[in-house]
PDB file of C-alpha atoms in Angstrom:
ATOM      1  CA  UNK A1193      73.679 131.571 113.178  1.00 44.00           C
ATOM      2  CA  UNK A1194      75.775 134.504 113.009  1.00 42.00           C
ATOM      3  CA  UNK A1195      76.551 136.840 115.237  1.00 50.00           C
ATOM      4  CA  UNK A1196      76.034 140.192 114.486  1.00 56.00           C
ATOM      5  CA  UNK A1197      74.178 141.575 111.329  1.00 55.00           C
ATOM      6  CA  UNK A1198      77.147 142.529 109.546  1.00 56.00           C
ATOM      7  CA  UNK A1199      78.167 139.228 109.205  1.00 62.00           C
ATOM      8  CA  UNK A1200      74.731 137.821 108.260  1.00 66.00           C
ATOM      9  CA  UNK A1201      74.733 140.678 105.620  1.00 71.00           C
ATOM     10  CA  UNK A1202      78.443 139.220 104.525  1.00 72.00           C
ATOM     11  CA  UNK A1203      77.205 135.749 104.054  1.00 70.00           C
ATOM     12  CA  UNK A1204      74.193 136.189 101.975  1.00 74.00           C
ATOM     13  CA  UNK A1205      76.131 138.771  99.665  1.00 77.00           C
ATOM     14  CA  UNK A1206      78.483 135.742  99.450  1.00 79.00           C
ATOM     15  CA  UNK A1207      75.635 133.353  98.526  1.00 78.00           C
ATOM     16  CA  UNK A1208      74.293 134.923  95.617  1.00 76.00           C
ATOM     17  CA  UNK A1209      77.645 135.524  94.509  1.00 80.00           C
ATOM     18  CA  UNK A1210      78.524 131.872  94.484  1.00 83.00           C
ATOM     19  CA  UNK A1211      75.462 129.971  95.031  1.00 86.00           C
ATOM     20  CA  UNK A1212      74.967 129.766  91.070  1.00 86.00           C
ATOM     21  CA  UNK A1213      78.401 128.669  90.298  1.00 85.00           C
ATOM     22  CA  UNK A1214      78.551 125.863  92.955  1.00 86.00           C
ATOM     23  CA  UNK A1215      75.328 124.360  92.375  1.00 87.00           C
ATOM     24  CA  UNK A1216      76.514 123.716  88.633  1.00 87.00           C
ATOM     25  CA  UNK A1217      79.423 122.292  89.896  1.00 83.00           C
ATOM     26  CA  UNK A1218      77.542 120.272  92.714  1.00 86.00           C
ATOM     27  CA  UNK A1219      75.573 119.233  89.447  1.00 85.00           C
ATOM     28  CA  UNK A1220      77.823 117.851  87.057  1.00 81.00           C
ATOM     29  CA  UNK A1221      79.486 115.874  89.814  1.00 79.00           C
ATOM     30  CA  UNK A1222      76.025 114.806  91.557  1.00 77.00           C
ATOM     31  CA  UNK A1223      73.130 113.778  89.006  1.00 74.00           C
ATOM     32  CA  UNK A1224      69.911 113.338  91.512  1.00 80.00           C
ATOM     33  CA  UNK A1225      68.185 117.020  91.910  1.00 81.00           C
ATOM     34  CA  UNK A1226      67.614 116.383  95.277  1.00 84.00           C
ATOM     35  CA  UNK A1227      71.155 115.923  96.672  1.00 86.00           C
ATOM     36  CA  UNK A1228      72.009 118.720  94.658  1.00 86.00           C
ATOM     37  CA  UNK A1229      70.149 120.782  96.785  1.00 89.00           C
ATOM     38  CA  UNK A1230      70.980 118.918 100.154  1.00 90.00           C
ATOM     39  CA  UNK A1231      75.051 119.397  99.623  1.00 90.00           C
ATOM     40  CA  UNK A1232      74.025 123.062  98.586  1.00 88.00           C
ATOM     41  CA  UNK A1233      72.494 123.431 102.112  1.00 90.00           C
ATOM     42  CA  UNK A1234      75.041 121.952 103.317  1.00 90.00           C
ATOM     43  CA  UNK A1235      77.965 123.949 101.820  1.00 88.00           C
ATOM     44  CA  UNK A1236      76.022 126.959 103.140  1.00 85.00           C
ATOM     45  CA  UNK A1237      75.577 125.549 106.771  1.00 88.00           C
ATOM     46  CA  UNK A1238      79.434 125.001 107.097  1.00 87.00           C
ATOM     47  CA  UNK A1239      79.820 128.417 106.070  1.00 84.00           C
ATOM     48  CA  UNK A1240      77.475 129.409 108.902  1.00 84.00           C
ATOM     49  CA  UNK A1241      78.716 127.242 111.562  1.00 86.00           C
ATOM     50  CA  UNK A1242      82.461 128.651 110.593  1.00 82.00           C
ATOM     51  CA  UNK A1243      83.437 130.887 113.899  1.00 83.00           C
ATOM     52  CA  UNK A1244      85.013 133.337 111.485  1.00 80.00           C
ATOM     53  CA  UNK A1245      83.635 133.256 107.974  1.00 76.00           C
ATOM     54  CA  UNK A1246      85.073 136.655 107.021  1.00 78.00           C
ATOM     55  CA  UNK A1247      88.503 135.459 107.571  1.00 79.00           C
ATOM     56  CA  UNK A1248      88.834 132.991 105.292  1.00 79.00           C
ATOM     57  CA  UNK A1249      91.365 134.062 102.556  1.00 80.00           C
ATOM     58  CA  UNK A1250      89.906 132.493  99.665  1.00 82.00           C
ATOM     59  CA  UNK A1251      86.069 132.039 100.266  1.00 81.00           C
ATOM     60  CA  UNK A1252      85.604 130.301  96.502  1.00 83.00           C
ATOM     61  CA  UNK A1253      87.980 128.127  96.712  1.00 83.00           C
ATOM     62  CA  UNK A1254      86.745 127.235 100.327  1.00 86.00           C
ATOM     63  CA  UNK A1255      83.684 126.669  99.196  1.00 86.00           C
ATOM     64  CA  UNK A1256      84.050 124.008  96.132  1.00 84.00           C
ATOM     65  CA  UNK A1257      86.396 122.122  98.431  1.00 85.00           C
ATOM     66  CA  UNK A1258      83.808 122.139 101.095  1.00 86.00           C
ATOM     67  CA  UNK A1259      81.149 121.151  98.593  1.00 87.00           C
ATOM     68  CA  UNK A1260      83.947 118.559  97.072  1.00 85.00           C
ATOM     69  CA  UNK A1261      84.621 116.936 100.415  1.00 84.00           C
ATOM     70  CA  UNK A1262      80.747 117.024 101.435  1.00 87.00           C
ATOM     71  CA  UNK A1263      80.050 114.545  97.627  1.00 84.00           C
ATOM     72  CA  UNK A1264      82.983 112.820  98.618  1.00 77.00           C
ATOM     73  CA  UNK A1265      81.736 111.858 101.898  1.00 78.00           C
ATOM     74  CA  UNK A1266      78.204 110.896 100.780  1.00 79.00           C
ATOM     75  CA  UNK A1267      79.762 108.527  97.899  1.00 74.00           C
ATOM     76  CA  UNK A1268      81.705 106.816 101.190  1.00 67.00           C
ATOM     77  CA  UNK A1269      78.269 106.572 102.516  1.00 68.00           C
ATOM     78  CA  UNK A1270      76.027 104.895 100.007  1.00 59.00           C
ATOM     79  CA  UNK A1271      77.032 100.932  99.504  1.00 47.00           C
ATOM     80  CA  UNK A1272      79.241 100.754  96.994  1.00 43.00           C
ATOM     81  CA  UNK A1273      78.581  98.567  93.825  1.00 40.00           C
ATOM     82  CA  UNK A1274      81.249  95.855  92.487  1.00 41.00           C
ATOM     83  CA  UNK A1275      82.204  96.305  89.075  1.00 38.00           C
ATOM     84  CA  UNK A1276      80.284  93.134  88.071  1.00 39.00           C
ATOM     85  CA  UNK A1277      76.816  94.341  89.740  1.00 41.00           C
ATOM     86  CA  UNK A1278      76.902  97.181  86.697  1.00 37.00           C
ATOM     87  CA  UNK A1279      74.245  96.723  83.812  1.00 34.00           C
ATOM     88  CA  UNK A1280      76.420  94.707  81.229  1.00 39.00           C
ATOM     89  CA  UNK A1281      76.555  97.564  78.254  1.00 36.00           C
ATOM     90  CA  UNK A1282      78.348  99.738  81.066  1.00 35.00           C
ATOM     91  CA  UNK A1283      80.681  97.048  82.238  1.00 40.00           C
ATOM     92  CA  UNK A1284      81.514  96.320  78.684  1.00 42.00           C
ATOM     93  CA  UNK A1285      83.000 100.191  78.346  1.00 40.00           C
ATOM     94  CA  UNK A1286      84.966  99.607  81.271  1.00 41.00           C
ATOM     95  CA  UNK A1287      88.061  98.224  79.183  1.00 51.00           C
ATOM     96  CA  UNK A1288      87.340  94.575  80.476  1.00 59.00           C
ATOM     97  CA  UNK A1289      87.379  93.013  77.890  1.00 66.00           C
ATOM     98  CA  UNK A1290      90.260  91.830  75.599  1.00 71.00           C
ATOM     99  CA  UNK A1291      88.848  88.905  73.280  1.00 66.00           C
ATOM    100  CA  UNK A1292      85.888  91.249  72.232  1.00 65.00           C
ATOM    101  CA  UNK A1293      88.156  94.310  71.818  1.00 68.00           C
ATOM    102  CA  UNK A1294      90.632  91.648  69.339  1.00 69.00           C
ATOM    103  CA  UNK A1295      87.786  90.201  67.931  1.00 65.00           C
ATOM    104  CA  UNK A1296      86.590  93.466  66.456  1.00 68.00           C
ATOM    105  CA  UNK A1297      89.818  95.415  65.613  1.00 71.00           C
ATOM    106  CA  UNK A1298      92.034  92.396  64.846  1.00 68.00           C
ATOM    107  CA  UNK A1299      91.807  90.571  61.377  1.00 68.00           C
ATOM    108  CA  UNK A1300      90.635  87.024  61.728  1.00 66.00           C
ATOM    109  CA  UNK A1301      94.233  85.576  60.147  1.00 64.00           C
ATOM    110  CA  UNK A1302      95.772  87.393  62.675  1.00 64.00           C
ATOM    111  CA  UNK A1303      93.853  85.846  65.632  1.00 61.00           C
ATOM    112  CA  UNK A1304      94.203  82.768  64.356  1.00 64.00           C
ATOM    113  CA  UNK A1305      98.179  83.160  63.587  1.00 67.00           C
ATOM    114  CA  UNK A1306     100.979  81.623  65.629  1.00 71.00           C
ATOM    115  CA  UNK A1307     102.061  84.766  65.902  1.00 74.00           C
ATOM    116  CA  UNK A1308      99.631  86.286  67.542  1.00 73.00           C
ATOM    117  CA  UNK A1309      99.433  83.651  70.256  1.00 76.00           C
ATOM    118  CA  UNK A1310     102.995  84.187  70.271  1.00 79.00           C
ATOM    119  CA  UNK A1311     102.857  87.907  70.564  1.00 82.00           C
ATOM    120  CA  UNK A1312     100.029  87.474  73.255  1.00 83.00           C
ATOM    121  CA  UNK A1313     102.273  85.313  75.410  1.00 85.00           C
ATOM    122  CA  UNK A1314     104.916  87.549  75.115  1.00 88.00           C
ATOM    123  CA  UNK A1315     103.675  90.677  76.572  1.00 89.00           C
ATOM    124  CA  UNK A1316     101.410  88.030  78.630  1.00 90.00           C
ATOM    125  CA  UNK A1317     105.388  87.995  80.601  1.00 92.00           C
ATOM    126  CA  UNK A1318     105.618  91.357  80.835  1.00 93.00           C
ATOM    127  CA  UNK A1319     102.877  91.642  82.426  1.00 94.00           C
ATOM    128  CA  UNK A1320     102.989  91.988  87.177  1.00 95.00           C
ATOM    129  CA  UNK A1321     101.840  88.760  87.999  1.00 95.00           C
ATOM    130  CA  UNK A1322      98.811  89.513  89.802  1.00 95.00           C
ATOM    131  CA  UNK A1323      97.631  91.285  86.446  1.00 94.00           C
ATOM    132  CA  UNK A1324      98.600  88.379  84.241  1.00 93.00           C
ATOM    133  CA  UNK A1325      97.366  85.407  86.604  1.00 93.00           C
ATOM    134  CA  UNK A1326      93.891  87.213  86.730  1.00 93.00           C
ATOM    135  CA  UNK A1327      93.955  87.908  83.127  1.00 89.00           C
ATOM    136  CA  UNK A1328      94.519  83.917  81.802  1.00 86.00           C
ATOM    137  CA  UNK A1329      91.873  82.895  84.414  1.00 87.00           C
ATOM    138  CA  UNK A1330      89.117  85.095  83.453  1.00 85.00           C
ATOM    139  CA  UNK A1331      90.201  85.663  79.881  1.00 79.00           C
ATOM    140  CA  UNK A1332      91.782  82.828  78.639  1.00 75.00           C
ATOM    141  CA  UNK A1333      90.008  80.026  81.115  1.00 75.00           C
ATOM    142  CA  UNK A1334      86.623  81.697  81.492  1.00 76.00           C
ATOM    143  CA  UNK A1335      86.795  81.385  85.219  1.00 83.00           C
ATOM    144  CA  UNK A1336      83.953  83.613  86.464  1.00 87.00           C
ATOM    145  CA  UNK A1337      85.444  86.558  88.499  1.00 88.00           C
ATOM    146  CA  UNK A1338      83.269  85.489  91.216  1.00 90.00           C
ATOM    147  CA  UNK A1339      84.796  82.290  91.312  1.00 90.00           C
ATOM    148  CA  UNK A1340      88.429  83.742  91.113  1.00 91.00           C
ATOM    149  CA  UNK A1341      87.716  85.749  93.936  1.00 92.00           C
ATOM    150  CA  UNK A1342      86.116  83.450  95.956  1.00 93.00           C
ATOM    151  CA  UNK A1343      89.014  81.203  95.460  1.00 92.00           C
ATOM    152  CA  UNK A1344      91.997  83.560  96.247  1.00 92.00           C
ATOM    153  CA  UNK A1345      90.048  85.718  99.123  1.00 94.00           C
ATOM    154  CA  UNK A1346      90.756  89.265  96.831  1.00 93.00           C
ATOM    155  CA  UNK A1347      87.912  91.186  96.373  1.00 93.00           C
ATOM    156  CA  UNK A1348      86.285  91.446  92.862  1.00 90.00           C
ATOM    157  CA  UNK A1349      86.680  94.956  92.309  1.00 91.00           C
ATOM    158  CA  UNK A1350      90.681  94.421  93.174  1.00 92.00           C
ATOM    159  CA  UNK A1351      90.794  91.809  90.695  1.00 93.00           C
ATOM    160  CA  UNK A1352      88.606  93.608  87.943  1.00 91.00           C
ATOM    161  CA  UNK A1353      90.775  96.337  88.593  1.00 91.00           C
ATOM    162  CA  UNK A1354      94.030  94.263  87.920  1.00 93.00           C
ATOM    163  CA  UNK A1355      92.526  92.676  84.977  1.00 92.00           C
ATOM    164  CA  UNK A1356      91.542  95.964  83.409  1.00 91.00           C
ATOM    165  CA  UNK A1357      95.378  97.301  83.692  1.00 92.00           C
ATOM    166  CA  UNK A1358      96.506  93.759  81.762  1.00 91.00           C
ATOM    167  CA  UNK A1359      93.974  94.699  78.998  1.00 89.00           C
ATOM    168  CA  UNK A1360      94.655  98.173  78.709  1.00 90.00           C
ATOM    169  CA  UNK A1361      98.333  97.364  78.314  1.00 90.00           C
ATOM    170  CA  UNK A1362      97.813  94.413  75.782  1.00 88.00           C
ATOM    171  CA  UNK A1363      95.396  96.514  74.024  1.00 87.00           C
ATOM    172  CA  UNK A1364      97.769  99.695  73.494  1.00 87.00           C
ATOM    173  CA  UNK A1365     100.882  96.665  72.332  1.00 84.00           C
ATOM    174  CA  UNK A1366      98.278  95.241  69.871  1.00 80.00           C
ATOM    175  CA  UNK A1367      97.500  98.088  68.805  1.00 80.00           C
ATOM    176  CA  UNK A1368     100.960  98.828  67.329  1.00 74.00           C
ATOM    177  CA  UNK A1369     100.744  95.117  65.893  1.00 66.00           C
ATOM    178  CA  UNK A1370      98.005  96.153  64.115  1.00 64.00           C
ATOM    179  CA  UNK A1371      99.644  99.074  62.162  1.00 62.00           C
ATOM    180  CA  UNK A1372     102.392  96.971  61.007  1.00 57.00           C
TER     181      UNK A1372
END
């Protein structure tokens, strides 16, 4: 608690100056009502437990990275979820996907064309190899990623991760096929 009443005064002026603004942030970073409220409380408890509060130089800007650092460290807590535990209409908007993405945007001739196949292995070379050995097994092989990562010890998420930079890249060169 603080000190001396003149700082106690200090520190609620300071909350109703900022409380508003920080709980919107806290909000659009933090969905659930309750933690909301909880990291608010908690932003305010660090300010209380500070040995000096009045000499910190830029009290707003303390205070969103305090509140920052206090969502970051409760996402750290809370089991994280693999890409492939997510509801499959999320994963799909997670730029997985390269045969769907083609199949929609690309013309059937085109898909069906030497050279497409022959544009697809080409930037299939340019790719790191990590991205591109990940991308032909799950892609082009339909090796389950579960399987893939059981087989080479690398984590799913590293491996969706890899695959999603392969189909980002061949998406943005097909792309430019497409407007030719």
């Amino acid at each position: 608690m603080p000190k001396d009443t003149k700082s106690s005064n200090a520190i609620s002026h300071w909350i109703g100056a900022h409380e508003a603004a920080l709980q919107r942030f806290i909000r659009s970073k933090t969905p659930d009502a309750a933690q909301v409220e909880d990291i608010l409380q908690d932003v305010w408890t660090k300010l209380l437990e500070h040995p000096a509060p009045e000499s910190i130089r830029h009290l707003r800007n303390w205070l969103f990275t305090v509140a920052r650092n206090l969502m970051l460290d409760r996402r750290r807590k809370q089991k994280a979820l693999c890409f492939s535990q997510l509801a499959p209409e999320v994963a799909t908007n997670l730029d997985l996907y390269f045969n769907a993405w083609a199949s929609a945007e690309l013309p059937s001739d085109v898909l069906e064309s030497q050279e497409f196949w022959d544009a697809l292995q080409a930037e299939l070379a340019r790719l790191p190899p990590a991205q591109r050995e990940v991308f032909v097994q799950h892609e082009l092989e339909a090796i389950p990623m579960k399987e893939l990562s059981l087989r080479s010890g690398i984590p799913i998420n590293t491996l969706l991760s890899r695959k999603r930079y392969a189909v980002l890249h061949l998406r943005k060169r097909f792309e430019l096929l497409k407007r030719k």
